[in-house]
C-alpha cells in the first residue's frame, strides 16, 4: 500500500455518533500496552501520527484514519492495564460493542497480542467477543523483536493454543523496530478485505 494521503478524520468518544463512512474499515484492538499505536504508525509509514504514550490506556476514543480516500484504519480503545474506573471501562466496552454492531463498512478486526506472553484473560475475552460479533479476527503477534528468533514458533504455538483460535486463522508476527510483518498485513488487507465488499473473514 502506497500512502498518498492520510488524515485523522474522525474521533469518537463515549457519547459521539459513529460516522457513516463511505469506504471499508479495518479495526485494531488490543491491550493498552501491546503496541497498537506503533503498529498503526508503521502501517501508515509515519513515526508518530498515532499517539504513543508511556501511560497505558491513553486511547480512550475510536480514531478513524482515512488512507488515500479509500480505506479507514480504525484504532479502538485499549483494554487491560488502563488506570481507570470500572465504570469508564464499561463505557469503553459499550463504545466498542456499538461500533462492532453498528459499522456498515467494517471488513475485519485485527487483534494484537504480545508474543512474549501467553494470552491474558482479557485477551481471550476480547477474542471471544469479536468472534461473537460475527468476525474472525486476524491475530497480530507484536513485539517480535523482544524475543530470540529461536523462540518464535514456541511463542506462536502458545498464543494459538491460549486463544483457542479457529482453524485457518491468520497469525502475523510483527516488529515495530524492523517493521517485519508490515507488508504481510497490507497484503492481507488488500487481497482479502478490499476486494470483497460484502464478505467478512
Coordinates of N, CA, C and O in Angstrom, one line a residue:
X1 N 0.9 -1.2 0.0 CA 0.0 0.0 0.0 C 0.9 1.2 0.0 O 1.7 1.5 0.9
X2 N 0.8 2.0 -1.0 CA 1.5 3.3 -1.1 C 0.6 4.4 -0.5 O -0.5 4.6 -0.9
X3 N 1.1 5.0 0.6 CA 0.3 6.0 1.3 C 0.4 7.4 0.6 O 1.5 8.0 0.6
X4 N -0.6 7.8 -0.1 CA -0.6 9.0 -0.8 C -1.2 10.2 0.0 O -0.9 11.3 -0.1
X5 N -2.2 9.8 0.8 CA -2.8 10.8 1.7 C -3.3 10.2 3.0 O -3.6 9.0 3.0
X6 N -3.3 10.9 4.0 CA -3.5 10.4 5.4 C -4.2 11.5 6.2 O -3.7 12.6 6.2
X7 N -5.3 11.1 6.9 CA -6.0 12.1 7.7 C -6.7 11.5 8.8 O -7.4 10.5 8.6
X8 N -6.4 12.0 10.0 CA -7.2 11.6 11.2 C -8.6 12.3 11.1 O -8.7 13.4 11.5
X9 N -9.5 11.6 10.5 CA -10.8 12.2 10.0 C -11.8 12.4 11.1 O -12.5 13.4 11.2
X10 N -11.9 11.3 12.0 CA -13.0 11.3 13.0 C -12.5 10.8 14.3 O -11.7 9.8 14.3
X11 N -12.8 11.4 15.4 CA -12.5 10.9 16.7 C -13.8 10.8 17.5 O -14.5 11.7 17.7
X12 N -14.2 9.5 17.9 CA -15.4 9.3 18.6 C -15.2 8.9 20.0 O -14.5 8.0 20.4
X13 N -15.9 9.7 20.9 CA -15.9 9.3 22.3 C -17.1 8.6 22.7 O -17.9 8.1 21.9
X14 N -17.3 8.4 24.0 CA -18.4 7.6 24.5 C -19.8 8.1 24.0 O -20.7 7.3 23.8
X15 N -20.0 9.4 24.0 CA -21.3 9.9 23.6 C -21.4 10.3 22.1 O -22.4 10.9 21.7
X16 N -20.3 10.1 21.3 CA -20.3 10.5 19.9 C -21.1 9.6 19.0 O -21.4 8.5 19.3
X17 N -21.6 10.2 18.0 CA -22.3 9.5 16.9 C -21.2 8.9 16.0 O -20.3 9.6 15.5
X18 N -21.3 7.6 15.7 CA -20.3 6.9 14.9 C -20.5 7.4 13.4 O -21.6 7.6 13.0
X19 N -19.4 7.6 12.7 CA -19.5 8.1 11.3 C -20.1 7.0 10.4 O -19.9 5.8 10.6
X20 N -20.8 7.5 9.4 CA -21.2 6.6 8.3 C -20.3 6.8 7.1 O -20.5 7.5 6.2
X21 N -19.2 6.1 7.2 CA -18.1 6.2 6.3 C -18.4 5.6 4.9 O -19.1 4.5 4.9
X22 N -17.8 6.1 3.8 CA -18.1 5.6 2.5 C -17.2 4.5 2.1 O -17.4 3.8 1.1
X23 N -16.1 4.3 2.9 CA -15.0 3.3 2.5 C -14.9 2.2 3.5 O -15.3 2.4 4.6
X24 N -14.3 1.1 3.1 CA -14.1 0.0 4.0 C -13.3 0.4 5.3 O -12.4 1.2 5.2
X25 N -13.6 -0.3 6.4 CA -12.9 0.0 7.6 C -12.2 -1.3 8.1 O -12.7 -2.4 8.0
X26 N -11.0 -1.1 8.6 CA -10.2 -2.2 9.2 C -9.9 -1.8 10.6 O -9.2 -0.7 10.8
X27 N -10.3 -2.5 11.6 CA -10.2 -2.1 13.0 C -9.1 -2.8 13.7 O -8.8 -4.0 13.4
X28 N -8.5 -2.2 14.7 CA -7.4 -2.7 15.5 C -7.7 -2.7 17.0 O -8.0 -1.6 17.5
X29 N -7.7 -3.8 17.6 CA -8.0 -3.9 19.1 C -6.8 -4.6 19.8 O -6.0 -5.3 19.2
X30 N -6.6 -4.3 21.0 CA -5.5 -4.9 21.8 C -5.4 -4.3 23.2 O -5.9 -3.2 23.5
X31 N -4.6 -4.9 24.0 CA -4.3 -4.5 25.3 C -3.6 -3.1 25.3 O -2.9 -2.8 24.3
X32 N -3.8 -2.4 26.3 CA -3.3 -1.0 26.4 C -1.8 -0.8 26.0 O -1.4 0.2 25.5
X33 N -1.0 -1.8 26.4 CA 0.5 -1.6 26.2 C 1.0 -2.6 25.1 O 2.2 -2.9 25.2
X34 N 0.2 -3.0 24.2 CA 0.6 -4.1 23.3 C 1.3 -3.5 22.0 O 1.9 -4.3 21.3
X35 N 1.3 -2.2 21.9 CA 2.0 -1.6 20.7 C 1.1 -1.3 19.6 O 1.5 -1.3 18.4
X36 N -0.2 -1.0 19.9 CA -1.2 -0.8 18.8 C -0.8 0.5 18.0 O -0.9 0.5 16.8
X37 N -0.5 1.6 18.7 CA -0.2 2.8 18.0 C 1.1 2.7 17.2 O 1.2 3.2 16.1
X38 N 2.1 1.9 17.7 CA 3.3 1.7 16.9 C 3.0 0.9 15.6 O 3.5 1.2 14.6
X39 N 2.1 -0.1 15.7 CA 1.7 -0.8 14.5 C 1.0 0.1 13.5 O 1.3 0.1 12.3
X40 N 0.0 0.9 14.0 CA -0.7 1.8 13.1 C 0.2 2.8 12.4 O 0.1 3.0 11.2
X41 N 1.2 3.3 13.2 CA 2.1 4.2 12.6 C 3.0 3.6 11.6 O 3.3 4.1 10.5
X42 N 3.4 2.3 11.8 CA 4.2 1.6 10.8 C 3.3 1.3 9.5 O 3.9 1.5 8.4
X43 N 2.1 1.0 9.7 CA 1.2 0.8 8.5 C 1.0 2.0 7.7 O 1.0 2.0 6.5
X44 N 1.0 3.2 8.4 CA 0.8 4.5 7.8 C 2.1 5.1 7.3 O 2.1 6.2 6.7
X45 N 3.2 4.4 7.6 CA 4.5 4.9 7.3 C 4.8 6.2 7.9 O 5.4 7.1 7.3
X46 N 4.4 6.4 9.1 CA 4.6 7.6 9.9 C 5.2 7.2 11.2 O 5.0 6.2 11.8
X47 N 6.0 8.1 11.8 CA 6.7 7.8 13.1 C 5.8 8.1 14.3 O 5.9 7.4 15.3
X48 N 5.0 9.1 14.2 CA 4.2 9.4 15.4 C 2.8 10.0 15.1 O 2.4 10.9 15.8
X49 N 2.2 9.6 14.0 CA 0.9 10.1 13.7 C -0.1 9.6 14.7 O -0.9 10.4 15.2
X50 N -0.1 8.3 14.9 CA -1.0 7.8 16.0 C -0.2 8.0 17.3 O 1.0 7.6 17.4
X51 N -0.8 8.6 18.3 CA -0.1 8.9 19.5 C 0.3 7.7 20.3 O -0.5 6.8 20.6
X52 N 1.6 7.7 20.7 CA 2.2 6.7 21.5 C 2.4 7.3 22.9 O 3.0 8.3 23.0
X53 N 1.9 6.6 23.9 CA 2.1 7.1 25.3 C 2.7 6.1 26.2 O 2.5 4.9 26.0
X54 N 3.5 6.6 27.2 CA 4.0 5.7 28.2 C 2.9 5.3 29.2 O 3.1 4.4 30.0
X55 N 1.8 6.0 29.1 CA 0.7 5.7 30.1 C -0.3 4.8 29.4 O -1.0 5.2 28.4
X56 N -0.4 3.5 29.8 CA -1.4 2.6 29.2 C -2.8 3.1 29.3 O -3.2 3.8 30.3
X57 N -3.6 2.9 28.3 CA -5.0 3.3 28.2 C -5.1 4.7 27.7 O -6.2 5.3 27.9
X58 N -4.1 5.3 27.1 CA -4.2 6.7 26.6 C -5.3 6.8 25.5 O -6.0 7.8 25.5
X59 N -5.5 5.8 24.7 CA -6.5 5.9 23.7 C -7.9 5.6 24.3 O -8.2 4.5 24.7
X60 N -8.7 6.6 24.5 CA -10.0 6.5 25.1 C -11.1 6.8 24.1 O -12.3 6.9 24.5
X61 N -10.7 6.8 22.9 CA -11.7 7.1 21.8 C -11.5 6.1 20.6 O -10.5 5.4 20.6
X62 N -12.4 6.1 19.7 CA -12.2 5.4 18.5 C -11.7 6.4 17.4 O -12.4 7.4 17.1
X63 N -10.6 6.2 16.9 CA -10.0 7.1 15.9 C -10.0 6.5 14.5 O -9.5 5.4 14.3
X64 N -10.5 7.3 13.6 CA -10.6 6.8 12.2 C -9.6 7.5 11.3 O -9.7 8.8 11.1
X65 N -8.6 6.8 10.8 CA -7.6 7.3 9.9 C -8.0 7.0 8.5 O -8.1 5.9 8.1
X66 N -8.2 8.1 7.7 CA -8.5 8.0 6.3 C -7.3 7.8 5.5 O -6.4 8.7 5.4
X67 N -7.1 6.7 4.8 CA -6.0 6.4 4.0 C -6.3 6.5 2.5 O -7.2 5.7 2.0
X68 N -5.8 7.4 1.8 CA -5.9 7.5 0.3 C -7.4 7.7 -0.1 O -7.7 7.4 -1.3
X69 N -8.2 8.1 0.8 CA -9.7 8.3 0.5 C -10.3 7.0 0.0 O -11.3 7.0 -0.7
X70 N -9.7 5.8 0.4 CA -10.2 4.5 0.0 C -10.3 3.5 1.1 O -10.8 2.4 0.9
X71 N -9.8 3.9 2.3 CA -9.8 2.9 3.4 C -9.6 3.6 4.7 O -8.9 4.7 4.8
X72 N -10.2 3.1 5.8 CA -10.1 3.6 7.1 C -9.4 2.6 8.0 O -9.8 1.4 8.1
X73 N -8.3 3.0 8.7 CA -7.7 2.3 9.8 C -8.4 2.8 11.0 O -8.3 4.0 11.3
X74 N -9.0 1.9 11.8 CA -9.8 2.3 13.0 C -9.1 1.8 14.3 O -8.9 0.6 14.5
X75 N -8.6 2.7 15.1 CA -7.9 2.5 16.3 C -8.9 2.4 17.5 O -9.5 3.4 17.9
X76 N -9.2 1.2 18.0 CA -10.1 1.1 19.1 C -9.4 1.3 20.5 O -8.2 1.1 20.6
X77 N -10.2 1.7 21.5 CA -9.6 1.9 22.8 C -8.9 0.6 23.3 O -9.4 -0.5 23.2
X78 N -7.7 0.8 24.0 CA -7.0 -0.3 24.6 C -7.7 -0.8 25.8 O -8.5 -0.1 26.4
X79 N -7.4 -2.0 26.2 CA -8.0 -2.6 27.3 C -7.0 -3.2 28.2 O -5.8 -3.4 27.8
X80 N -7.3 -3.5 29.5 CA -6.4 -4.2 30.4 C -5.8 -3.4 31.4 O -6.2 -3.4 32.6
X81 N -4.7 -2.7 31.1 CA -3.9 -2.0 32.2 C -4.3 -0.6 32.5 O -3.7 0.1 33.3
X82 N -5.3 -0.1 31.8 CA -5.6 1.3 32.0 C -6.0 1.6 33.4 O -6.8 0.9 34.0
X83 N -5.5 2.7 34.0 CA -5.8 3.1 35.3 C -7.1 3.9 35.3 O -7.0 5.1 35.5
X84 N -8.2 3.3 35.1 CA -9.4 4.0 35.0 C -10.4 3.2 35.9 O -10.2 2.1 36.2
X85 N -11.6 3.8 36.2 CA -12.6 3.2 37.0 C -13.3 2.1 36.2 O -13.3 2.0 35.0
X86 N -13.9 1.2 36.9 CA -14.7 0.1 36.3 C -15.8 0.7 35.4 O -16.2 0.2 34.4
X87 N -16.4 1.8 35.9 CA -17.5 2.5 35.1 C -16.9 2.9 33.8 O -17.6 2.7 32.8
X88 N -15.7 3.5 33.8 CA -15.2 4.0 32.5 C -14.9 2.8 31.6 O -15.1 2.9 30.4
X89 N -14.3 1.7 32.1 CA -14.0 0.6 31.3 C -15.3 0.0 30.7 O -15.3 -0.4 29.6
X90 N -16.4 0.0 31.5 CA -17.7 -0.5 31.0 C -18.1 0.4 29.8 O -18.7 -0.1 28.8
X91 N -17.9 1.7 30.0 CA -18.4 2.7 28.9 C -17.6 2.4 27.6 O -18.1 2.5 26.5
X92 N -16.2 2.2 27.8 CA -15.4 1.9 26.6 C -15.9 0.6 25.9 O -15.9 0.6 24.7
X93 N -16.2 -0.4 26.8 CA -16.7 -1.6 26.2 C -18.0 -1.4 25.4 O -18.1 -2.0 24.3
X94 N -18.9 -0.6 25.9 CA -20.1 -0.3 25.2 C -19.8 0.4 23.9 O -20.5 0.2 22.9
X95 N -18.8 1.3 23.9 CA -18.5 2.1 22.7 C -17.9 1.1 21.7 O -18.3 1.2 20.5
X96 N -17.1 0.2 22.0 CA -16.5 -0.8 21.1 C -17.6 -1.7 20.5 O -17.7 -1.9 19.3
X97 N -18.5 -2.1 21.4 CA -19.6 -3.0 21.0 C -20.5 -2.3 20.1 O -21.0 -2.8 19.1
X98 N -20.8 -1.0 20.4 CA -21.7 -0.2 19.5 C -21.0 -0.1 18.1 O -21.7 -0.2 17.1
X99 N -19.7 0.1 18.1 CA -19.0 0.1 16.8 C -19.1 -1.2 16.0 O -19.4 -1.2 14.8
X100 N -18.8 -2.3 16.7 CA -18.8 -3.6 16.0 C -20.2 -3.9 15.5 O -20.3 -4.5 14.4
X101 N -21.2 -3.6 16.2 CA -22.6 -3.8 15.8 C -23.0 -2.9 14.7 O -23.8 -3.2 13.8
X102 N -22.6 -1.6 14.9 CA -23.2 -0.5 14.1 C -22.5 -0.2 12.8 O -23.1 0.4 11.9
X103 N -21.2 -0.5 12.6 CA -20.5 -0.1 11.4 C -21.0 -0.9 10.2 O -21.0 -2.1 10.2
X104 N -21.3 -0.2 9.1 CA -21.7 -0.8 7.9 C -20.5 -1.2 7.0 O -20.6 -1.9 6.0
X105 N -19.3 -0.6 7.3 CA -18.2 -0.7 6.5 C -17.0 -1.6 7.1 O -16.0 -1.8 6.5
X106 N -17.2 -2.1 8.3 CA -16.2 -2.8 9.0 C -16.0 -4.2 8.3 O -16.9 -5.0 8.2
X107 N -14.8 -4.4 7.7 CA -14.5 -5.6 7.0 C -13.7 -6.6 7.8 O -13.7 -7.8 7.5
X108 N -12.9 -6.1 8.8 CA -12.0 -7.0 9.5 C -11.6 -6.4 10.8 O -11.5 -5.2 10.9
X109 N -11.3 -7.3 11.8 CA -10.8 -6.8 13.1 C -9.4 -7.5 13.3 O -9.3 -8.7 13.2
X110 N -8.4 -6.7 13.6 CA -7.1 -7.3 13.9 C -6.9 -7.2 15.4 O -7.1 -6.1 16.0
X111 N -6.6 -8.3 16.0 CA -6.4 -8.4 17.5 C -4.9 -8.5 17.7 O -4.3 -9.5 17.3
X112 N -4.3 -7.5 18.5 CA -2.9 -7.6 18.8 C -2.7 -8.3 20.1 O -3.3 -7.9 21.1
X113 N -1.7 -9.2 20.1 CA -1.3 -9.9 21.3 C 0.2 -9.9 21.4 O 0.9 -10.1 20.4
X114 N 0.7 -9.6 22.6 CA 2.2 -9.6 22.9 C 2.7 -11.0 22.7 O 2.3 -11.9 23.5
X115 N 3.6 -11.2 21.8 CA 4.2 -12.5 21.5 C 5.0 -13.1 22.7 O 5.2 -14.3 22.8
X116 N 5.4 -12.3 23.6 CA 6.3 -12.7 24.7 C 5.5 -13.5 25.8 O 6.1 -14.2 26.5
X117 N 4.2 -13.3 25.8 CA 3.4 -13.9 26.9 C 2.3 -14.7 26.4 O 1.8 -14.5 25.3
X118 N 1.8 -15.6 27.2 CA 0.5 -16.3 26.9 C -0.6 -15.3 26.9 O -0.6 -14.4 27.7
X119 N -1.6 -15.5 26.1 CA -2.8 -14.6 26.1 C -3.4 -14.5 27.5 O -3.5 -15.5 28.2
X120 N -3.7 -13.2 27.9 CA -4.3 -13.0 29.2 C -5.8 -13.3 29.2 O -6.4 -13.5 28.1
X121 N -6.4 -13.3 30.3 CA -7.9 -13.5 30.4 C -8.6 -12.4 29.5 O -9.6 -12.6 28.8
X122 N -8.1 -11.1 29.6 CA -8.7 -10.0 28.8 C -8.5 -10.3 27.3 O -9.4 -10.0 26.5
X123 N -7.3 -10.8 26.9 CA -7.1 -11.2 25.5 C -8.1 -12.2 25.0 O -8.7 -12.1 24.0
X124 N -8.3 -13.3 25.8 CA -9.2 -14.3 25.5 C -10.7 -13.8 25.4 O -11.4 -14.2 24.5
X125 N -11.0 -13.0 26.4 CA -12.4 -12.4 26.3 C -12.6 -11.6 25.1 O -13.6 -11.6 24.5
X126 N -11.6 -10.7 24.7 CA -11.7 -9.9 23.5 C -11.8 -10.8 22.3 O -12.7 -10.5 21.4
X127 N -11.0 -11.8 22.2 CA -11.1 -12.7 21.0 C -12.5 -13.3 20.9 O -13.1 -13.3 19.8
X128 N -13.0 -13.8 22.0 CA -14.3 -14.5 22.0 C -15.4 -13.4 21.7 O -16.4 -13.7 21.0
X129 N -15.2 -12.2 22.2 CA -16.2 -11.1 22.0 C -16.3 -10.8 20.5 O -17.3 -10.6 19.9
X130 N -15.1 -10.6 19.9 CA -15.0 -10.3 18.4 C -15.7 -11.4 17.6 O -16.5 -11.1 16.7
X131 N -15.4 -12.6 17.9 CA -16.0 -13.7 17.1 C -17.5 -13.8 17.4 O -18.2 -14.1 16.4
X132 N -17.9 -13.5 18.6 CA -19.4 -13.5 18.9 C -20.1 -12.4 18.1 O -21.3 -12.5 17.8
X133 N -19.4 -11.3 17.7 CA -20.0 -10.3 16.9 C -19.9 -10.5 15.4 O -20.2 -9.7 14.6
X134 N -19.5 -11.7 15.0 CA -19.5 -12.1 13.6 C -18.2 -12.0 12.8 O -18.3 -12.1 11.6
X135 N -17.1 -11.7 13.5 CA -15.9 -11.6 12.8 C -14.9 -12.7 13.3 O -14.9 -13.1 14.4
X136 N -14.0 -13.0 12.4 CA -12.9 -13.9 12.7 C -11.6 -13.1 12.7 O -11.1 -12.7 11.7
X137 N -11.2 -12.7 13.9 CA -10.1 -11.7 14.0 C -8.8 -12.3 13.4 O -8.5 -13.5 13.6
X138 N -8.0 -11.4 12.8 CA -6.6 -11.7 12.4 C -5.8 -11.4 13.6 O -5.9 -10.3 14.2
X139 N -4.9 -12.3 14.0 CA -4.0 -12.1 15.2 C -2.7 -11.5 14.7 O -2.0 -12.0 13.9
X140 N -2.3 -10.4 15.4 CA -1.0 -9.8 15.2 C -0.2 -10.0 16.4 O -0.5 -9.5 17.5
X141 N 0.9 -10.8 16.3 CA 1.8 -11.1 17.4 C 2.8 -10.0 17.5 O 3.8 -10.1 16.8
X142 N 2.6 -9.0 18.4 CA 3.5 -7.9 18.4 C 4.8 -8.1 19.2 O 4.9 -9.1 19.9
X143 N 5.7 -7.2 19.2 CA 7.0 -7.2 19.9 C 7.9 -8.4 19.6 O 8.5 -8.9 20.4
X144 N 7.8 -8.7 18.3 CA 8.7 -9.8 17.8 C 10.1 -9.6 18.1 O 10.9 -10.6 18.3
X145 N 10.6 -8.3 18.1 CA 12.0 -8.0 18.3 C 12.4 -8.3 19.7 O 13.6 -8.2 20.0
X146 N 11.5 -8.5 20.6 CA 11.8 -8.7 22.0 C 12.1 -10.1 22.4 O 12.5 -10.4 23.5
X147 N 12.0 -11.0 21.4 CA 12.3 -12.5 21.7 C 13.4 -12.9 20.7 O 13.6 -12.3 19.7
X148 N 14.0 -14.0 21.1 CA 15.0 -14.6 20.2 C 14.3 -15.3 19.0 O 13.2 -15.8 19.1
X149 N 15.0 -15.3 17.9 CA 14.4 -15.9 16.7 C 14.0 -17.4 16.9 O 13.0 -17.9 16.4
X150 N 14.8 -18.1 17.7 CA 14.5 -19.5 18.0 C 13.3 -19.7 18.9 O 12.8 -20.8 18.9
X151 N 12.8 -18.6 19.5 CA 11.6 -18.7 20.4 C 10.3 -18.5 19.6 O 9.2 -18.8 20.2
X152 N 10.4 -18.0 18.4 CA 9.2 -17.6 17.7 C 8.1 -18.6 17.6 O 7.0 -18.4 17.9
X153 N 8.5 -19.8 17.1 CA 7.5 -20.9 16.8 C 6.8 -21.3 18.1 O 5.6 -21.6 18.2
X154 N 7.7 -21.4 19.2 CA 7.1 -21.8 20.5 C 6.1 -20.8 21.0 O 5.0 -21.2 21.5
X155 N 6.4 -19.5 20.9 CA 5.5 -18.5 21.4 C 4.3 -18.4 20.5 O 3.2 -18.1 21.1
X156 N 4.4 -18.6 19.2 CA 3.2 -18.6 18.4 C 2.3 -19.7 18.7 O 1.0 -19.6 18.7
X157 N 2.8 -20.9 19.0 CA 2.0 -22.0 19.4 C 1.3 -21.7 20.8 O 0.1 -22.0 20.9
X158 N 2.0 -21.1 21.7 CA 1.5 -20.7 23.0 C 0.3 -19.7 22.8 O -0.8 -19.8 23.4
X159 N 0.5 -18.8 21.9 CA -0.6 -17.8 21.5 C -1.8 -18.5 20.9 O -2.9 -18.3 21.3
X160 N -1.5 -19.4 19.9 CA -2.6 -20.1 19.2 C -3.4 -20.9 20.2 O -4.7 -20.9 20.2
X161 N -2.7 -21.6 21.0 CA -3.4 -22.5 22.0 C -4.1 -21.7 23.1 O -5.2 -22.1 23.5
X162 N -3.5 -20.7 23.5 CA -4.0 -19.8 24.6 C -5.3 -19.2 24.2 O -6.2 -19.0 25.0
X163 N -5.4 -18.8 22.9 CA -6.7 -18.1 22.5 C -7.7 -19.2 22.0 O -8.9 -18.9 21.9
X164 N -7.2 -20.4 21.7 CA -8.1 -21.4 21.1 C -8.6 -20.9 19.7 O -9.8 -21.0 19.5
X165 N -7.7 -20.4 18.9 CA -8.1 -19.8 17.6 C -8.8 -20.8 16.7 O -8.5 -22.0 16.7
X166 N -9.7 -20.4 15.9 CA -10.3 -21.2 14.9 C -9.4 -21.6 13.8 O -8.4 -20.9 13.5
X167 N -9.6 -22.8 13.2 CA -8.7 -23.3 12.1 C -8.7 -22.3 11.0 O -9.7 -21.7 10.6
X168 N -7.5 -22.1 10.4 CA -7.4 -21.1 9.3 C -7.2 -19.7 9.7 O -7.1 -18.8 8.8
X169 N -7.1 -19.4 11.0 CA -6.9 -18.0 11.5 C -5.6 -17.5 11.1 O -4.6 -18.2 11.2
X170 N -5.5 -16.3 10.5 CA -4.3 -15.7 10.2 C -3.6 -15.2 11.4 O -4.2 -14.5 12.3
X171 N -2.3 -15.5 11.6 CA -1.5 -15.0 12.7 C -0.2 -14.4 12.1 O 0.6 -15.2 11.4
X172 N 0.0 -13.2 12.3 CA 1.2 -12.5 11.7 C 2.1 -11.9 12.8 O 1.7 -11.0 13.5
X173 N 3.3 -12.4 12.9 CA 4.3 -11.8 13.8 C 4.7 -10.4 13.3 O 4.9 -10.2 12.1
X174 N 4.9 -9.5 14.2 CA 5.2 -8.1 13.8 C 6.2 -7.5 14.8 O 6.1 -7.6 16.0
X175 N 7.1 -6.7 14.2 CA 8.1 -5.9 15.0 C 8.0 -4.5 14.6 O 8.1 -4.1 13.4
X176 N 7.8 -3.6 15.5 CA 7.8 -2.1 15.2 C 9.2 -1.6 15.0 O 9.3 -0.5 14.4
X177 N 10.2 -2.4 15.3 CA 11.6 -2.0 15.1 C 12.0 -2.3 13.7 O 12.5 -1.4 13.0
X178 N 11.9 -3.5 13.3 CA 12.3 -3.9 11.9 C 11.2 -3.8 10.9 O 11.5 -3.9 9.7
X179 N 10.0 -3.6 11.4 CA 8.8 -3.5 10.5 C 8.5 -4.8 9.9 O 7.6 -4.9 8.9
X180 N 9.0 -5.9 10.4 CA 8.7 -7.2 9.9 C 7.2 -7.5 10.1 O 6.7 -7.3 11.2
X181 N 6.5 -7.9 9.1 CA 5.1 -8.2 9.2 C 4.2 -7.1 8.6 O 3.1 -7.3 8.3
X182 N 4.8 -5.9 8.4 CA 4.0 -4.8 7.9 C 3.5 -5.1 6.5 O 2.3 -4.9 6.2
X183 N 4.4 -5.6 5.6 CA 4.0 -5.9 4.2 C 2.9 -7.0 4.2 O 2.0 -7.0 3.4
X184 N 3.1 -8.0 5.1 CA 2.1 -9.1 5.1 C 0.7 -8.6 5.5 O -0.3 -9.1 5.0
X185 N 0.7 -7.7 6.5 CA -0.6 -7.1 6.9 C -1.2 -6.4 5.8 O -2.4 -6.6 5.5
X186 N -0.5 -5.5 5.1 CA -1.1 -4.8 4.0 C -1.5 -5.7 2.9 O -2.6 -5.5 2.2
X187 N -0.8 -6.8 2.6 CA -1.1 -7.7 1.5 C -2.5 -8.4 1.9 O -3.3 -8.6 1.0
X188 N -2.6 -8.8 3.2 CA -3.8 -9.4 3.6 C -5.0 -8.4 3.5 O -6.1 -8.8 3.0
X189 N -4.8 -7.2 3.9 CA -5.9 -6.2 3.8 C -6.3 -6.0 2.3 O -7.5 -6.0 2.0
X190 N -5.3 -5.9 1.5 CA -5.6 -5.6 0.1 C -6.3 -6.8 -0.7 O -7.1 -6.6 -1.5
X191 N -5.8 -8.0 -0.3 CA -6.3 -9.1 -1.1 C -7.6 -9.8 -0.5 O -8.4 -10.3 -1.2
X192 N -7.7 -9.7 0.8 CA -8.8 -10.4 1.5 C -10.0 -9.4 1.8 O -11.2 -9.9 1.9
X193 N -9.7 -8.2 2.0 CA -10.8 -7.3 2.6 C -11.2 -6.2 1.6 O -12.4 -5.8 1.6
X194 N -10.3 -5.6 0.9 CA -10.7 -4.5 0.0 C -11.3 -5.1 -1.3 O -12.0 -4.3 -2.0
X195 N -11.1 -6.3 -1.6 CA -11.6 -6.9 -2.8 C -13.1 -7.4 -2.7 O -13.8 -7.5 -3.7
X196 N -13.5 -7.7 -1.5 CA -14.8 -8.3 -1.2 C -15.6 -7.3 -0.4 O -15.4 -7.3 0.9
X197 N -16.5 -6.6 -0.9 CA -17.2 -5.6 -0.2 C -18.3 -6.1 0.8 O -18.7 -5.4 1.7
X198 N -18.7 -7.3 0.6 CA -19.8 -7.8 1.4 C -19.4 -9.0 2.3 O -20.2 -9.3 3.2
X199 N -18.2 -9.5 2.2 CA -17.9 -10.7 3.0 C -17.1 -10.2 4.2 O -16.3 -9.3 4.2
X200 N -17.3 -11.0 5.3 CA -16.5 -10.8 6.5 C -15.6 -12.1 6.6 O -16.1 -13.2 6.3
X201 N -14.3 -11.9 6.9 CA -13.5 -13.1 7.1 C -13.9 -13.8 8.4 O -14.0 -13.1 9.4

